[in-house]
């Protein structure tokens, strides 16, 4: 698609809403098929928490390590070539060691925590960190203020996300989620300006878990409304393949909440926002419009970098067609 003549050459042209490992995979595909500065990402910070006196932002860091090529692809989070000297010492002296903090990763938490303590906004710190990793995409936390995802379990507990996801390994049944203090949070002005500006080629909802990766972003006042009013094609990539999640607790969560593990359940989470949806070839029958919107069925499994780039290309070409 030819860019509009009046478009500034360095403005982002594609905005991705992203959280978790699946989101970061598609972010990398988009980062490679676009010019680096053309990609903007609104990142989930609902996974964030205070731990050992540090502010940990897992989804921001997963995107940062993934786009800079320093992530541990096998583990799915943290850095390649990581060492664990500090964590093992912590364990030996009886400190809290349930959350895996690698030595290199710790440097990022120390840097971020100190600047937050000095009063710098998370968005500004994130810009500094991503620049230090040589990343030219514009990655923004969904808000500068903390908005923690709380998992309400079927045994009556309200678990902060990491306690549910890491400490209890997603074992507890879920009955719902809340996004703590979302109502008083504010989205980055650059993000709202980008969505309202009308200059975007596409808005992509990544194949992330809607409940714990995308809905936290949509819970920040102003974001869902701006997306709903946008004329830009908004395309969601389903995180399900044949009713199963590629990774993580999504299918289990859906079952526990009495929702079918279907692309329809995913589309329902984004009601009123989607121009079209990308589903996996194995779910091709959904393409016969059970989703009541334009649907493209492609291979959505992303094992290799080539898979990530091809899916990104499929998403952008689909969005271009929807925007014609
Ligand atoms: N996920 C785990 O399953 N176990 C861990 O010990 C763990 C540590 C960790 C440290 C830093 C970081 O950025 C991510 C980390 N993750 C870990 C992933 C984290 O729980 C994320 O919230 C998930 O990637 C879901 O988004």
CSV table of C-alpha atoms and ligand atoms in Angstrom, one decimal:
chain,number,residue,atom,x,y,z
A,1,UNK,CA,0.0,0.0,0.0
A,2,UNK,CA,1.4,3.4,-0.9
A,3,UNK,CA,1.8,5.6,2.1
A,4,UNK,CA,-0.4,8.7,2.2
A,5,UNK,CA,1.6,11.6,0.7
A,6,UNK,CA,1.3,13.7,3.8
A,7,UNK,CA,2.5,11.0,6.2
A,8,UNK,CA,5.6,11.9,8.1
A,9,UNK,CA,8.2,9.3,7.3
A,10,UNK,CA,9.1,8.5,10.9
A,11,UNK,CA,5.5,8.2,12.3
A,12,UNK,CA,4.4,4.7,13.3
A,13,UNK,CA,1.9,3.3,10.8
A,14,UNK,CA,0.9,0.1,12.6
A,15,UNK,CA,-0.2,-0.1,16.3
A,16,UNK,CA,-0.1,-3.5,18.0
A,17,UNK,CA,-1.9,-4.3,21.3
A,18,UNK,CA,0.2,-6.9,22.9
A,19,UNK,CA,0.9,-9.0,26.0
A,20,UNK,CA,2.5,-12.3,26.9
A,21,UNK,CA,4.7,-14.5,24.8
A,22,UNK,CA,2.3,-14.9,21.8
A,23,UNK,CA,2.0,-11.2,21.5
A,24,UNK,CA,5.8,-10.7,21.5
A,25,UNK,CA,6.2,-13.3,18.7
A,26,UNK,CA,3.9,-11.3,16.4
A,27,UNK,CA,5.5,-8.0,17.5
A,28,UNK,CA,8.8,-9.4,16.2
A,29,UNK,CA,7.2,-10.5,12.9
A,30,UNK,CA,5.8,-7.0,12.5
A,31,UNK,CA,9.1,-5.4,13.5
A,32,UNK,CA,10.8,-7.3,10.7
A,33,UNK,CA,8.3,-6.7,7.9
A,34,UNK,CA,7.9,-3.0,8.6
A,35,UNK,CA,10.5,-0.3,8.9
A,36,UNK,CA,11.5,-0.4,12.6
A,37,UNK,CA,10.0,3.0,13.4
A,38,UNK,CA,6.7,2.1,11.7
A,39,UNK,CA,5.7,-0.2,14.6
A,40,UNK,CA,4.1,1.1,17.7
A,41,UNK,CA,3.1,-1.3,20.5
A,42,UNK,CA,0.7,-0.7,23.4
A,43,UNK,CA,1.9,-3.2,26.0
A,44,UNK,CA,0.1,-4.9,28.8
A,45,UNK,CA,1.4,-4.0,32.3
A,46,UNK,CA,-1.3,-5.9,34.2
A,47,UNK,CA,1.4,-8.6,34.9
A,48,UNK,CA,3.5,-6.0,36.7
A,49,UNK,CA,4.1,-6.4,40.4
A,50,UNK,CA,6.4,-5.3,43.3
A,51,UNK,CA,8.8,-8.1,44.2
A,52,UNK,CA,11.9,-7.9,46.5
A,53,UNK,CA,11.5,-4.2,46.5
A,54,UNK,CA,11.7,-4.1,42.7
A,55,UNK,CA,9.0,-3.1,40.1
A,56,UNK,CA,8.8,-6.0,37.6
A,57,UNK,CA,7.2,-5.4,34.2
A,58,UNK,CA,7.3,-8.8,32.6
A,59,UNK,CA,5.4,-8.1,29.3
A,60,UNK,CA,7.4,-4.9,28.6
A,61,UNK,CA,10.6,-6.9,29.2
A,62,UNK,CA,9.5,-9.8,27.1
A,63,UNK,CA,8.8,-7.4,24.2
A,64,UNK,CA,12.2,-5.7,24.8
A,65,UNK,CA,14.2,-8.9,24.9
A,66,UNK,CA,12.3,-10.3,21.9
A,67,UNK,CA,12.6,-7.3,19.6
A,68,UNK,CA,16.3,-6.9,20.5
A,69,UNK,CA,17.0,-10.6,19.8
A,70,UNK,CA,18.2,-11.1,23.4
A,71,UNK,CA,15.3,-13.3,24.6
A,72,UNK,CA,15.5,-16.9,25.7
A,73,UNK,CA,13.3,-18.4,23.0
A,74,UNK,CA,13.1,-21.8,24.7
A,75,UNK,CA,12.1,-20.5,28.1
A,76,UNK,CA,9.8,-17.9,26.5
A,77,UNK,CA,10.7,-15.1,28.9
A,78,UNK,CA,13.9,-13.6,30.3
A,79,UNK,CA,17.2,-13.4,28.5
A,80,UNK,CA,19.4,-15.8,26.6
A,81,UNK,CA,22.7,-16.7,28.2
A,82,UNK,CA,21.2,-15.8,31.6
A,83,UNK,CA,22.9,-16.7,34.9
A,84,UNK,CA,21.1,-17.2,38.2
A,85,UNK,CA,23.8,-16.5,40.8
A,86,UNK,CA,21.8,-13.9,42.7
A,87,UNK,CA,18.6,-16.0,42.8
A,88,UNK,CA,20.5,-19.1,44.0
A,89,UNK,CA,22.1,-17.1,46.8
A,90,UNK,CA,18.8,-15.6,47.7
A,91,UNK,CA,17.4,-19.2,48.0
A,92,UNK,CA,20.3,-20.2,50.2
A,93,UNK,CA,19.7,-17.4,52.6
A,94,UNK,CA,16.0,-18.2,52.7
A,95,UNK,CA,14.8,-15.3,50.6
A,96,UNK,CA,11.8,-15.4,48.2
A,97,UNK,CA,12.8,-17.4,45.1
A,98,UNK,CA,9.5,-18.5,43.5
A,99,UNK,CA,9.9,-15.9,40.8
A,100,UNK,CA,12.8,-16.5,38.5
A,101,UNK,CA,15.0,-13.4,38.4
A,102,UNK,CA,18.2,-13.8,36.3
A,103,UNK,CA,21.3,-11.7,36.9
A,104,UNK,CA,21.1,-9.8,33.6
A,105,UNK,CA,17.3,-9.4,34.0
A,106,UNK,CA,17.9,-7.9,37.5
A,107,UNK,CA,19.8,-5.0,36.0
A,108,UNK,CA,16.7,-3.9,34.1
A,109,UNK,CA,14.5,-4.2,37.3
A,110,UNK,CA,17.1,-2.2,39.3
A,111,UNK,CA,17.3,0.5,36.6
A,112,UNK,CA,13.5,0.8,36.3
A,113,UNK,CA,12.8,0.7,40.0
A,114,UNK,CA,15.4,3.5,40.8
A,115,UNK,CA,14.0,5.8,38.1
A,116,UNK,CA,10.4,5.2,39.2
A,117,UNK,CA,11.6,6.0,42.8
A,118,UNK,CA,13.0,9.3,41.4
A,119,UNK,CA,9.5,10.0,40.0
A,120,UNK,CA,10.1,9.3,36.3
A,121,UNK,CA,7.0,8.0,34.5
A,122,UNK,CA,7.0,4.4,33.4
A,123,UNK,CA,6.5,5.5,29.7
A,124,UNK,CA,9.7,7.6,29.8
A,125,UNK,CA,11.7,4.9,31.5
A,126,UNK,CA,10.4,2.4,28.9
A,127,UNK,CA,11.6,4.6,26.1
A,128,UNK,CA,15.1,4.8,27.6
A,129,UNK,CA,15.3,1.1,28.2
A,130,UNK,CA,14.1,0.2,24.6
A,131,UNK,CA,16.5,2.7,23.1
A,132,UNK,CA,19.4,1.2,25.2
A,133,UNK,CA,18.5,-2.1,23.6
A,134,UNK,CA,18.6,-0.5,20.1
A,135,UNK,CA,14.9,-0.9,19.5
A,136,UNK,CA,13.4,1.7,17.1
A,137,UNK,CA,9.8,0.7,17.5
A,138,UNK,CA,7.7,2.9,19.8
A,139,UNK,CA,6.7,0.6,22.7
A,140,UNK,CA,4.4,2.2,25.4
A,141,UNK,CA,3.0,0.8,28.6
A,142,UNK,CA,-0.8,0.9,28.5
A,143,UNK,CA,-0.6,3.5,31.4
A,144,UNK,CA,2.1,5.1,33.5
A,145,UNK,CA,0.2,4.2,36.7
A,146,UNK,CA,0.2,0.6,38.0
A,147,UNK,CA,-2.9,-1.4,37.0
A,148,UNK,CA,-2.5,-4.9,38.3
A,149,UNK,CA,-4.5,-7.9,37.0
A,150,UNK,CA,-6.3,-9.7,39.9
A,151,UNK,CA,-7.4,-13.3,39.2
A,152,UNK,CA,-10.5,-14.2,41.1
A,153,UNK,CA,-10.3,-17.9,41.8
A,154,UNK,CA,-13.1,-20.5,42.2
A,155,UNK,CA,-11.7,-21.2,45.7
A,156,UNK,CA,-12.6,-17.6,46.7
A,157,UNK,CA,-9.2,-16.0,46.5
A,158,UNK,CA,-8.1,-12.7,44.7
A,159,UNK,CA,-4.6,-13.5,43.4
A,160,UNK,CA,-2.3,-10.9,41.9
A,161,UNK,CA,-1.5,-12.3,38.4
A,162,UNK,CA,2.1,-13.5,39.0
A,163,UNK,CA,1.0,-15.4,42.1
A,164,UNK,CA,-1.6,-17.2,39.9
A,165,UNK,CA,0.6,-17.6,36.8
A,166,UNK,CA,4.0,-18.5,38.3
A,167,UNK,CA,3.6,-19.4,42.0
A,168,UNK,CA,0.5,-21.5,41.6
A,169,UNK,CA,1.2,-22.4,37.9
A,170,UNK,CA,-2.3,-21.5,36.8
A,171,UNK,CA,-3.8,-24.4,38.8
A,172,UNK,CA,-6.6,-22.5,40.6
A,173,UNK,CA,-9.9,-22.3,38.8
A,174,UNK,CA,-10.8,-18.8,37.6
A,175,UNK,CA,-14.2,-17.1,37.8
A,176,UNK,CA,-13.1,-13.6,36.6
A,177,UNK,CA,-10.6,-10.8,36.5
A,178,UNK,CA,-10.3,-7.2,37.7
A,179,UNK,CA,-7.7,-4.6,36.7
A,180,UNK,CA,-6.8,-2.8,39.9
A,181,UNK,CA,-7.1,1.0,39.8
A,182,UNK,CA,-7.7,1.0,36.0
A,183,UNK,CA,-10.5,3.5,36.5
A,184,UNK,CA,-8.0,6.2,37.7
A,185,UNK,CA,-5.3,5.3,35.2
A,186,UNK,CA,-4.6,7.4,32.1
A,187,UNK,CA,-3.4,6.1,28.7
A,188,UNK,CA,-0.2,7.6,27.1
A,189,UNK,CA,-1.2,10.8,25.2
A,190,UNK,CA,0.9,9.5,22.3
A,191,UNK,CA,-1.2,6.4,22.1
A,192,UNK,CA,-4.6,8.2,22.1
A,193,UNK,CA,-3.2,10.6,19.5
A,194,UNK,CA,-2.0,7.7,17.3
A,195,UNK,CA,-5.4,6.0,17.4
A,196,UNK,CA,-7.4,9.2,16.9
A,197,UNK,CA,-5.0,10.6,14.3
A,198,UNK,CA,-6.4,8.5,11.6
A,199,UNK,CA,-3.0,8.0,10.0
A,200,UNK,CA,-2.5,4.4,11.0
A,201,UNK,CA,-2.5,1.6,8.3
A,202,UNK,CA,-3.7,-1.0,10.8
A,203,UNK,CA,-4.3,-1.7,14.5
A,204,UNK,CA,-3.4,-5.3,15.4
A,205,UNK,CA,-4.7,-7.1,18.5
A,206,UNK,CA,-2.0,-9.8,18.9
A,207,UNK,CA,-2.6,-13.5,19.6
A,208,UNK,CA,-2.5,-12.9,23.4
A,209,UNK,CA,-4.8,-14.0,26.1
A,210,UNK,CA,-7.7,-11.6,26.0
A,211,UNK,CA,-8.4,-11.8,29.8
A,212,UNK,CA,-4.9,-11.2,31.1
A,213,UNK,CA,-3.1,-9.5,28.2
A,214,UNK,CA,-5.5,-7.5,26.1
A,215,UNK,CA,-8.5,-6.6,28.3
A,216,UNK,CA,-6.1,-4.9,30.8
A,217,UNK,CA,-5.1,-2.5,28.0
A,218,UNK,CA,-8.8,-2.0,27.0
A,219,UNK,CA,-9.6,-1.3,30.6
A,220,UNK,CA,-7.6,2.0,30.7
A,221,UNK,CA,-10.2,4.8,30.3
A,222,UNK,CA,-10.2,6.2,26.7
A,223,UNK,CA,-8.5,3.3,24.9
A,224,UNK,CA,-11.5,1.2,24.1
A,225,UNK,CA,-13.6,4.3,23.1
A,226,UNK,CA,-10.8,5.6,20.8
A,227,UNK,CA,-10.5,2.2,19.1
A,228,UNK,CA,-14.3,1.9,18.7
A,229,UNK,CA,-14.4,5.4,17.0
A,230,UNK,CA,-11.3,4.7,14.8
A,231,UNK,CA,-11.6,4.4,11.0
A,232,UNK,CA,-8.4,2.3,10.9
A,233,UNK,CA,-8.9,-1.4,10.2
A,234,UNK,CA,-8.6,-3.3,13.5
A,235,UNK,CA,-7.6,-6.9,13.1
A,236,UNK,CA,-7.4,-9.5,15.9
A,237,UNK,CA,-5.3,-12.6,15.5
A,238,UNK,CA,-6.9,-15.5,17.5
A,239,UNK,CA,-4.7,-17.0,20.2
A,240,UNK,CA,-6.6,-20.3,19.8
A,241,UNK,CA,-5.8,-23.0,17.3
A,242,UNK,CA,-8.4,-25.8,17.0
A,243,UNK,CA,-9.8,-24.7,20.4
A,244,UNK,CA,-6.5,-25.0,22.1
A,245,UNK,CA,-4.1,-22.2,23.3
A,246,UNK,CA,-0.6,-22.4,21.8
A,247,UNK,CA,0.8,-21.7,25.3
A,248,UNK,CA,-0.6,-20.7,28.6
A,249,UNK,CA,-3.9,-21.1,30.5
A,250,UNK,CA,-6.4,-19.5,28.0
A,251,UNK,CA,-8.4,-22.7,27.1
A,252,UNK,CA,-8.5,-23.6,30.8
A,253,UNK,CA,-9.7,-20.2,31.8
A,254,UNK,CA,-12.4,-20.3,29.1
A,255,UNK,CA,-13.7,-23.7,30.3
A,256,UNK,CA,-13.7,-22.5,34.0
A,257,UNK,CA,-15.8,-19.5,33.0
A,258,UNK,CA,-18.2,-21.7,31.0
A,259,UNK,CA,-17.1,-20.2,27.7
A,260,UNK,CA,-16.4,-22.3,24.6
A,261,UNK,CA,-12.8,-22.4,23.6
A,262,UNK,CA,-13.7,-20.9,20.2
A,263,UNK,CA,-12.8,-18.0,18.0
A,264,UNK,CA,-16.3,-16.7,18.7
A,265,UNK,CA,-15.4,-16.4,22.4
A,266,UNK,CA,-12.3,-14.5,21.5
A,267,UNK,CA,-14.2,-12.2,19.1
A,268,UNK,CA,-16.8,-11.6,21.9
A,269,UNK,CA,-14.1,-10.1,24.1
A,270,UNK,CA,-13.4,-7.4,21.5
A,271,UNK,CA,-17.1,-6.7,20.7
A,272,UNK,CA,-17.6,-3.5,18.7
A,273,UNK,CA,-13.9,-3.2,17.9
A,274,UNK,CA,-13.0,-5.6,15.2
A,275,UNK,CA,-13.0,-5.0,11.4
A,276,UNK,CA,-11.8,-8.6,10.8
A,277,UNK,CA,-10.2,-11.6,12.4
A,278,UNK,CA,-7.4,-13.9,11.6
A,279,UNK,CA,-7.9,-17.5,12.6
A,280,UNK,CA,-5.9,-20.7,12.1
A,281,UNK,CA,-6.4,-22.8,8.9
A,282,UNK,CA,-7.5,-25.7,11.2
A,283,UNK,CA,-10.5,-23.5,12.1
A,284,UNK,CA,-11.2,-22.8,8.5
A,285,UNK,CA,-14.9,-23.5,9.0
A,286,UNK,CA,-15.2,-20.3,11.2
A,287,UNK,CA,-14.3,-18.5,8.0
A,288,UNK,CA,-17.8,-19.3,6.7
A,289,UNK,CA,-18.8,-16.3,8.8
A,290,UNK,CA,-19.9,-17.8,12.0
A,291,UNK,CA,-18.0,-14.8,13.4
A,292,UNK,CA,-20.1,-12.2,11.5
A,293,UNK,CA,-17.1,-10.3,10.2
A,294,UNK,CA,-14.5,-10.8,7.5
A,295,UNK,CA,-12.3,-13.7,8.5
A,296,UNK,CA,-9.0,-14.9,7.0
A,297,UNK,CA,-7.8,-18.4,7.8
A,298,UNK,CA,-4.0,-18.8,7.6
A,299,UNK,CA,-1.3,-20.7,9.5
A,300,UNK,CA,-1.1,-18.8,12.8
A,301,UNK,CA,1.4,-21.1,14.6
A,302,UNK,CA,4.7,-19.2,15.0
A,303,UNK,CA,7.6,-21.5,15.6
A,304,UNK,CA,10.3,-19.8,13.5
A,305,UNK,CA,11.1,-16.2,12.7
A,306,UNK,CA,9.9,-16.9,9.1
A,307,UNK,CA,6.5,-17.9,10.6
A,308,UNK,CA,6.4,-14.7,12.6
A,309,UNK,CA,7.2,-12.6,9.5
A,310,UNK,CA,4.7,-14.4,7.3
A,311,UNK,CA,1.9,-14.1,9.8
A,312,UNK,CA,2.7,-10.4,10.2
A,313,UNK,CA,2.6,-10.0,6.4
A,314,UNK,CA,-0.8,-11.9,6.3
A,315,UNK,CA,-2.2,-9.6,9.0
A,316,UNK,CA,-1.1,-6.4,7.2
A,317,UNK,CA,-2.3,-7.5,3.8
A,318,UNK,CA,-5.6,-8.5,5.3
A,319,UNK,CA,-5.9,-5.1,7.0
A,320,UNK,CA,-5.1,-3.3,3.8
A,321,UNK,CA,-7.9,-5.2,2.0
A,322,UNK,CA,-10.3,-4.3,4.8
A,323,UNK,CA,-9.3,-0.7,4.5
A,324,UNK,CA,-9.9,-0.4,0.8
B,1,LIG,N1,7.3,-17.1,34.1
B,1,LIG,C1,7.3,-18.2,34.8
B,1,LIG,O1,6.5,-19.1,34.5
B,1,LIG,N2,8.2,-18.4,35.8
B,1,LIG,C2,9.1,-17.5,36.2
B,1,LIG,O2,9.8,-17.7,37.2
B,1,LIG,C3,9.1,-16.2,35.5
B,1,LIG,C4,9.9,-15.2,35.8
B,1,LIG,C5,10.0,-14.1,35.0
B,1,LIG,C6,10.9,-13.0,35.2
B,1,LIG,C7,10.9,-11.9,34.4
B,1,LIG,C8,10.0,-11.8,33.4
B,1,LIG,O3,10.0,-10.7,32.6
B,1,LIG,C9,9.0,-12.8,33.1
B,1,LIG,C10,9.0,-13.9,34.0
B,1,LIG,N3,8.1,-14.9,33.7
B,1,LIG,C11,8.1,-16.1,34.4
B,1,LIG,C12,7.0,-14.7,32.7
B,1,LIG,C13,6.0,-13.8,33.4
B,1,LIG,O4,5.3,-14.6,34.4
B,1,LIG,C14,5.0,-13.2,32.4
B,1,LIG,O5,4.0,-12.6,33.1
B,1,LIG,C15,4.4,-14.3,31.4
B,1,LIG,O6,5.3,-14.2,30.4
B,1,LIG,C16,3.0,-14.0,30.9
B,1,LIG,O7,2.9,-12.7,30.3
